[in-house]
Coordinates of C-alpha atoms and ligand atoms in Angstrom, one line a residue:
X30 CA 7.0 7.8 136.9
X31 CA 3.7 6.1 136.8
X32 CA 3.0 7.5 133.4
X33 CA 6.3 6.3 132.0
X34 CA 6.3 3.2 133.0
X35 CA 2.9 2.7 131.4
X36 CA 4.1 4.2 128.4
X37 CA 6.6 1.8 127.9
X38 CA 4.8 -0.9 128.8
X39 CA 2.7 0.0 125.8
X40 CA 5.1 1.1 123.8
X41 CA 7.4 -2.9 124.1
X42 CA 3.8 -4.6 123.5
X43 CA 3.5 -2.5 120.4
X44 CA 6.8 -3.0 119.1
X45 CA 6.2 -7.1 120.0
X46 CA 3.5 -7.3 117.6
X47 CA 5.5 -5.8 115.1
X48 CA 8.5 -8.2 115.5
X49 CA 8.6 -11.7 113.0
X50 CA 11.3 -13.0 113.8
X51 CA 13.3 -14.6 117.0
X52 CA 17.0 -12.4 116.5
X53 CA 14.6 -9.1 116.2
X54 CA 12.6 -10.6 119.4
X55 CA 16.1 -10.7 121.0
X56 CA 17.1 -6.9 120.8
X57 CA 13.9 -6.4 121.6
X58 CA 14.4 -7.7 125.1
X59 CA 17.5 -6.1 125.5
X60 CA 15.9 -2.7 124.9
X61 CA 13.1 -2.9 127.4
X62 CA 14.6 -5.5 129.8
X63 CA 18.4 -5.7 129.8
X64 CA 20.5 -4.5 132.7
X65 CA 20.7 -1.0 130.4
X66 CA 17.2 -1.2 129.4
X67 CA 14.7 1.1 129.9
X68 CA 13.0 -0.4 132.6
X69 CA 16.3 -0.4 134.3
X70 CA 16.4 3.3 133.2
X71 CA 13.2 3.7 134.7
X72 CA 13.5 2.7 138.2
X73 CA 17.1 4.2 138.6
X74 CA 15.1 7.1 139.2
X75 CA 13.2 5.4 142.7
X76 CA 15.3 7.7 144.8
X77 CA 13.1 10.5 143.9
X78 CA 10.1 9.5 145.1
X79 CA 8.4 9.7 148.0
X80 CA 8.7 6.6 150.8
X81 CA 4.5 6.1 150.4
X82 CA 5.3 5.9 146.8
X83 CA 7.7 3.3 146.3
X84 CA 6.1 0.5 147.0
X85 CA 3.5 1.2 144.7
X86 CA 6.1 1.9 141.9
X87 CA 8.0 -0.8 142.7
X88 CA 4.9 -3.3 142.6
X89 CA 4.1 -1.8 139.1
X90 CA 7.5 -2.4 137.9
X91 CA 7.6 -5.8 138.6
X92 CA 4.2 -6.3 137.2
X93 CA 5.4 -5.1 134.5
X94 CA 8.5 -7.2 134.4
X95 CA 6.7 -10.3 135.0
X96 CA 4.4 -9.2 132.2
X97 CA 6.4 -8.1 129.3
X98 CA 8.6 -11.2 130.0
X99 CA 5.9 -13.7 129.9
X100 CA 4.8 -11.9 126.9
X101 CA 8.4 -12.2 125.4
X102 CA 7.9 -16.5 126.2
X103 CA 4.3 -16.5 124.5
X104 CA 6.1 -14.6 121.2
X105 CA 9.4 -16.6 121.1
X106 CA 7.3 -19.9 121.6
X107 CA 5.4 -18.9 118.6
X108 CA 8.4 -17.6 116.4
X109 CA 9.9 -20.8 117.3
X110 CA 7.0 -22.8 115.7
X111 CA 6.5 -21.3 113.0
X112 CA 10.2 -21.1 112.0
X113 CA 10.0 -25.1 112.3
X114 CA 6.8 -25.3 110.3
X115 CA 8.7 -23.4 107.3
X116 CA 11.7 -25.8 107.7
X117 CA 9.7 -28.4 107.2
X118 CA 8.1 -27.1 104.5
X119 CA 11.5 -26.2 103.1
X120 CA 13.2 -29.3 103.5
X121 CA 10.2 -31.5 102.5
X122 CA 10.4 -34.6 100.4
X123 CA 8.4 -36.9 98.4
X124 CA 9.6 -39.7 99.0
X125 CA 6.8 -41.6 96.3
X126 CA 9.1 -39.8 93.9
X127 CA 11.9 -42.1 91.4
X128 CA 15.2 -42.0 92.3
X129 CA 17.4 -40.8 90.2
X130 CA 18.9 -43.7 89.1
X131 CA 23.0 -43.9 88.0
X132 CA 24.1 -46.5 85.6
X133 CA 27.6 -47.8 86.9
X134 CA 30.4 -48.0 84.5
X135 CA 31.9 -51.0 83.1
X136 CA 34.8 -52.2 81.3
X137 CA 35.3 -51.1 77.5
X138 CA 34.4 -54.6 75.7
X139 CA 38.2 -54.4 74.2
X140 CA 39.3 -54.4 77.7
X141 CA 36.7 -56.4 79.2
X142 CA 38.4 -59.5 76.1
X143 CA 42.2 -58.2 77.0
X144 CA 41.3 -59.1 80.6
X145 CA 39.6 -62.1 79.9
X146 CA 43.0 -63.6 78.1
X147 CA 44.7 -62.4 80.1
X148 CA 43.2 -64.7 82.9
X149 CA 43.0 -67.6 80.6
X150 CA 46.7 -67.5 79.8
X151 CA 48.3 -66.0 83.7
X152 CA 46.3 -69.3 84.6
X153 CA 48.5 -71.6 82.4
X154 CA 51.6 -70.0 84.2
X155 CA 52.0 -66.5 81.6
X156 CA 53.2 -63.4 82.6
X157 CA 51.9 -60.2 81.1
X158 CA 54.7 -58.0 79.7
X159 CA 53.9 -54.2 78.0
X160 CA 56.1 -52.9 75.2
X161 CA 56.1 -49.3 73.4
X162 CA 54.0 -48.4 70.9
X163 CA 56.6 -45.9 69.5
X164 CA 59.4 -48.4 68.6
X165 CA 62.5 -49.1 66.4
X166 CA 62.7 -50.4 63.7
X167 CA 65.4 -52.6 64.9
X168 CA 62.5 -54.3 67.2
X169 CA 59.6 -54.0 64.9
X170 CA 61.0 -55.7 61.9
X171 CA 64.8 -56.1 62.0
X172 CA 65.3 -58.4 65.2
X173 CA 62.3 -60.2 63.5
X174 CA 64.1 -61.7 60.8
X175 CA 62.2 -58.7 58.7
X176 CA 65.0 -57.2 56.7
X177 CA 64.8 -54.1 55.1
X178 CA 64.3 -55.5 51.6
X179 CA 61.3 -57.8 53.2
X180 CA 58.9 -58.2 51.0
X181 CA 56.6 -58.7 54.5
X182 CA 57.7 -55.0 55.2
X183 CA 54.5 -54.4 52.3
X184 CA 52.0 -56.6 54.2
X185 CA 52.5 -54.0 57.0
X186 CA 51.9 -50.3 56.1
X187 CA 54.1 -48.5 58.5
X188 CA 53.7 -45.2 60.0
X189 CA 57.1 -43.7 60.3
X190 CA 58.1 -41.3 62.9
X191 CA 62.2 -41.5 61.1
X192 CA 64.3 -43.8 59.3
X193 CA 64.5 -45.6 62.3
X194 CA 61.5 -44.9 64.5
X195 CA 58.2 -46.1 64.0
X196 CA 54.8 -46.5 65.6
X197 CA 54.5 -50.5 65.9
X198 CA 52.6 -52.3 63.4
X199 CA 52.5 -55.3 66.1
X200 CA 53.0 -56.3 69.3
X201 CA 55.8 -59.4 68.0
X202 CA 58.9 -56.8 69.0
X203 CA 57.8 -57.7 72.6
X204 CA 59.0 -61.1 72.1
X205 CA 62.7 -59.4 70.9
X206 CA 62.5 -56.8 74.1
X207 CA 61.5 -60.0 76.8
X208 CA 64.2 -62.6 75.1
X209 CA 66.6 -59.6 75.8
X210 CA 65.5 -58.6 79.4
X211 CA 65.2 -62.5 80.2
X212 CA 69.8 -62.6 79.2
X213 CA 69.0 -66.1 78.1
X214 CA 67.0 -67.7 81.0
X215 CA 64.0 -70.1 80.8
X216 CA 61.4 -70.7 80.9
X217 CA 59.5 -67.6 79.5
X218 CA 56.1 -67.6 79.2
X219 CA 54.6 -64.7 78.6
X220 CA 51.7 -62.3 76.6
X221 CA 51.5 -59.0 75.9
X222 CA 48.1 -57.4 75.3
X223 CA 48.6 -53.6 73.5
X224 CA 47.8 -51.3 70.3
X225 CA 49.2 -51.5 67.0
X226 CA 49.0 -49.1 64.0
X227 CA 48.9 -49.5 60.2
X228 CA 48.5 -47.1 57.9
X229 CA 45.3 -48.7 56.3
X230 CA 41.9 -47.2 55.3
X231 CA 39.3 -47.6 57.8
X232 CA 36.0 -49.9 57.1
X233 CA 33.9 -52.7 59.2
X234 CA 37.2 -54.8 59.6
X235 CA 39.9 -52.1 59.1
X236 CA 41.4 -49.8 61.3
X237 CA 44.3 -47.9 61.4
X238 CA 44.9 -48.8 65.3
X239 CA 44.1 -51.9 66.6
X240 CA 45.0 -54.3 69.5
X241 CA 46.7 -57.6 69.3
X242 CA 48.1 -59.9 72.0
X243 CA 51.3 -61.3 71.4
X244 CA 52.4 -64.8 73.1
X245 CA 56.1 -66.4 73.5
X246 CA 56.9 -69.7 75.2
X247 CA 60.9 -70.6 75.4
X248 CA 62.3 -73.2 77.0
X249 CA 64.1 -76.7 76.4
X250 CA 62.1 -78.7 74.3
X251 CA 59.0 -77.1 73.8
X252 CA 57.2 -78.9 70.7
X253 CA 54.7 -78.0 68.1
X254 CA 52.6 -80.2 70.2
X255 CA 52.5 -77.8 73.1
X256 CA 51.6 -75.0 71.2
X257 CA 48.9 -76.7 69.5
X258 CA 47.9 -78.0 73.4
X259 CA 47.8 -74.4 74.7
X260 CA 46.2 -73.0 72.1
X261 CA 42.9 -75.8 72.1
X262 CA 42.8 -75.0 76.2
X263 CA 42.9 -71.2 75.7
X264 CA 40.3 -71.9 72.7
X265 CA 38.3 -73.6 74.8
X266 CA 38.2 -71.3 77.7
X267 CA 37.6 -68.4 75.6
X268 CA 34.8 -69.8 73.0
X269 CA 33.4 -72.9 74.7
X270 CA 34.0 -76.3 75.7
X271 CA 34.6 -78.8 72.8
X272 CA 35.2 -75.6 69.7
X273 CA 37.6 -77.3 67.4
X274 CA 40.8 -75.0 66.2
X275 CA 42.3 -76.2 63.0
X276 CA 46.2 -75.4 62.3
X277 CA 47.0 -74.3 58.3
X278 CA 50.1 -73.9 57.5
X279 CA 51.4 -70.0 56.4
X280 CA 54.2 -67.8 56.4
X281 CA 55.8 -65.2 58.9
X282 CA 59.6 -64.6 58.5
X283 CA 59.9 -64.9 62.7
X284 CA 58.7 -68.5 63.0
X285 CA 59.5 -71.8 61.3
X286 CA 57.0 -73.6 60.6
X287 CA 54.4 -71.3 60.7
X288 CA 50.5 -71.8 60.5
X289 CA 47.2 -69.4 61.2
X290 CA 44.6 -71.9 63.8
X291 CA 41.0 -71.7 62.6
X292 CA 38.2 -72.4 65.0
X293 CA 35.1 -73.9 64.1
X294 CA 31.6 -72.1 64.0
X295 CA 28.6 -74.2 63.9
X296 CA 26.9 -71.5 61.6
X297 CA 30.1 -69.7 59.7
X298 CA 32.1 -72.8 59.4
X299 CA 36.0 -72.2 60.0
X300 CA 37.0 -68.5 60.9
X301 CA 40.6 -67.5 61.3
X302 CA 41.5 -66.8 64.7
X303 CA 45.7 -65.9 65.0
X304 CA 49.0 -66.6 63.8
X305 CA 51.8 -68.7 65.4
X306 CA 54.4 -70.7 64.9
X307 CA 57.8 -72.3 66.3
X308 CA 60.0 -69.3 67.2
X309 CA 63.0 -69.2 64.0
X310 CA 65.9 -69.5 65.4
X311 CA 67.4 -66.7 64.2
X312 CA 65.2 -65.0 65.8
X313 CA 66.4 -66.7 69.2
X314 CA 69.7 -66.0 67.9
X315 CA 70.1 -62.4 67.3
X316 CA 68.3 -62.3 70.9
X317 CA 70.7 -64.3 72.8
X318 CA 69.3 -67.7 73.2
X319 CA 70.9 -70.6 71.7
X320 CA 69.0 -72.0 69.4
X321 CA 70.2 -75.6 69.5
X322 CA 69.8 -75.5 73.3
X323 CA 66.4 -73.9 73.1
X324 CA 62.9 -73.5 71.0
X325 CA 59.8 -71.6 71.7
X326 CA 56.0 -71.3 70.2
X327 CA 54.9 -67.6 69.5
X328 CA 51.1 -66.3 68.9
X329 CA 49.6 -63.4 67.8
X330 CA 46.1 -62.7 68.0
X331 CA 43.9 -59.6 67.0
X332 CA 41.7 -58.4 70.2
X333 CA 38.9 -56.9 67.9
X334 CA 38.6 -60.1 65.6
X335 CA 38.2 -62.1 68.7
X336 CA 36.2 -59.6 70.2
X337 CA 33.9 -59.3 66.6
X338 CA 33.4 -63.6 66.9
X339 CA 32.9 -63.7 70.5
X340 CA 30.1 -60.8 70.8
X341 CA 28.8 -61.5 67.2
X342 CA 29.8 -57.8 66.4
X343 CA 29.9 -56.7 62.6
X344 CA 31.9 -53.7 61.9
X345 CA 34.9 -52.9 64.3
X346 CA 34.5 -49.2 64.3
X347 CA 31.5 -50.2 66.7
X348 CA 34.3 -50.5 69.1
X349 CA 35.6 -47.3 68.8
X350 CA 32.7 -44.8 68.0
X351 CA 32.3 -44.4 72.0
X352 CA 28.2 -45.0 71.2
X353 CA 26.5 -45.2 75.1
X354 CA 24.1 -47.9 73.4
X355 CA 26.5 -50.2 72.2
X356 CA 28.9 -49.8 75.2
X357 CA 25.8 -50.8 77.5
X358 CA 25.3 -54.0 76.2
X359 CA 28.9 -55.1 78.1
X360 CA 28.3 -54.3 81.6
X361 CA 27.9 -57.6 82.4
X362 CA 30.8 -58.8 80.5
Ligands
DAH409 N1 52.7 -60.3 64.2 C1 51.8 -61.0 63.3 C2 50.9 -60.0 62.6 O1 50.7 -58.9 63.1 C3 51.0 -62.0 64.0 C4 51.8 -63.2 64.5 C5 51.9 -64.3 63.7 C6 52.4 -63.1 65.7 C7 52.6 -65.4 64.1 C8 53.2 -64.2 66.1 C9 53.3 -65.3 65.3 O2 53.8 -64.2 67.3 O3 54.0 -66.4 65.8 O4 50.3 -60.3 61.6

């Protein structure tokens, strides 16, 4: 018994040296230690022996005990340390390195100048209405005092989707669709920001979609005056305290008198801005609204020409060309 418990006293320190890492250090206990281990195994067999020789035995075994486990300690301490020591290598960083650094997004520059307007104008006591882009024709042209045989149909290439359907070539049939949904109330005050299509040939200040923002102002007595007031404020807000805006007088079949407002450019002179002019009044008419009772200013601006002046930008298809380099330049905008 002697023998065999020497045996395995060699035999576990042998196997220890052999063992790397803690979960094989574990079964390893088990097998020599455990309540079913071979030590265990061992000294079941005490009841053989002789009464002089059990003491001697049984001091052996414990010896044994004590040493294989403080053995056990010594190794787990170590497989415990270097286990940490590869961790930390592992999961080691320099922190001298650059971060990797993320740009944030930003508005597109179109948006970033719808937005803009939009502020300008809610703060002068606008609403912001949305219309279709796929429209009728009733809206787009009829409503508008644009008969079928109007020579303006020609000014504005139309994309036809049927004889009555028709991607919008502006944002103006807003002004029909809000008279309508307003049955005849005032005030209205409102703009409508969204994209138009016309079936033109795209170059630096062409494109076959485009984005305009539409304005309508009805109410009792609203004058020439006022439109000519709101349009120097929202001027004003948008290019710069003290730009100039010039009205000349022009034609569009829905308003009566009509003009196109300049501003001025210390180095390009006068540059056409929008269009606008008193509502006709058969345009409030055929929408509901009396037109002795009530008159109204309209607008229509193009987002990329104001964008183009604004930013100094000389082709519009800068705007739609989705280049990272040009985009960057608005994040602060
Ligand atoms: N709809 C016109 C166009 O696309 C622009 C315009 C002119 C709108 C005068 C208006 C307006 O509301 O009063 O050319």
């Amino acid at each position: 018994m002697r023998d065999r418990l020497l045996n395995l006293r060699e035999e576990a320190v042998a196997a220890m040296g052999a063992v790397s890492d803690l979960e094989d250090l574990k079964k390893l206990k088990v097998k020599y230690l455990g309540k079913k281990g071979e030590l265990t195994t061992i000294l079941r067999g005490m009841g053989t022996l002789s009464e002089e020789e059990r003491p001697a035995i049984g001091r052996l075994a414990n010896e044994i005990r004590t040493y294989l486990e403080s053995m056990i300690a010594n190794k787990e301490e170590e497989l415990q340390d270097l286990a940490l020591e590869q961790r930390l290598k592992d999961e080691k960083i320099d922190v001298t390195l650059p971060g990797i650094r993320r740009t944030p997004g930003s508005l597109h520059p179109l948006m970033a100048v719808i937005e803009q307007i939009e502020d300008i104008f809610i703060g002068m006591g606008f609403e912001v209405a949305e219309g279709p882009e796929v429209e009728l024709d009733l809206y787009n042209f009829e409503m508008l005092n644009i008969g079928k045989d109007h020579p303006a149909r020609d000014m504005q290439d139309t994309f036809y989707i049927s004889s009555e359907i028709l991607l919008r070539t502006q944002t103006s049939p807003v002004q029909v669709r809000t008279l309508q949904k307003k049955e005849g109330k005032v005030p209205i005050r409102m703009i409508c920001p969204g994209k138009v299509y016309r079936r033109d040939d795209d170059d630096a200040t062409h494109s076959h979609q485009f984005m305009q923002i539409e304005g309508l102002v009805v109410d009792r007595r609203v004058s020439m005056s006022e439109l000519n007031g709101t349009l120097l404020a929202f001027v004003e807000k948008m290019f710069g305290e003290g730009t100039e805006i010039r009205l000349r007088p022009s034609y569009f079949p829905f308003t009566e008198p009509s003009v196109e407002v300049d501003i001025f450019d210390s180095d390009k002179g006068w540059l056409e801005i929008l269009g606008a002019g008193m509502v006709h009044p058969r345009v409030l008419e055929k929408a509901g609204y009396n037109p002795e009772r009530y008159t109204g200013f309209a607008f229509g601006m193009g987002v990329e020409r104001i964008a183009l002046l604004k930013y100094d930008i000389d082709d519009i298809r800068q705007f739609y060309n989705n280049d990272l380099r040009f985009l960057h330049q608005f994040q602060s905008v």
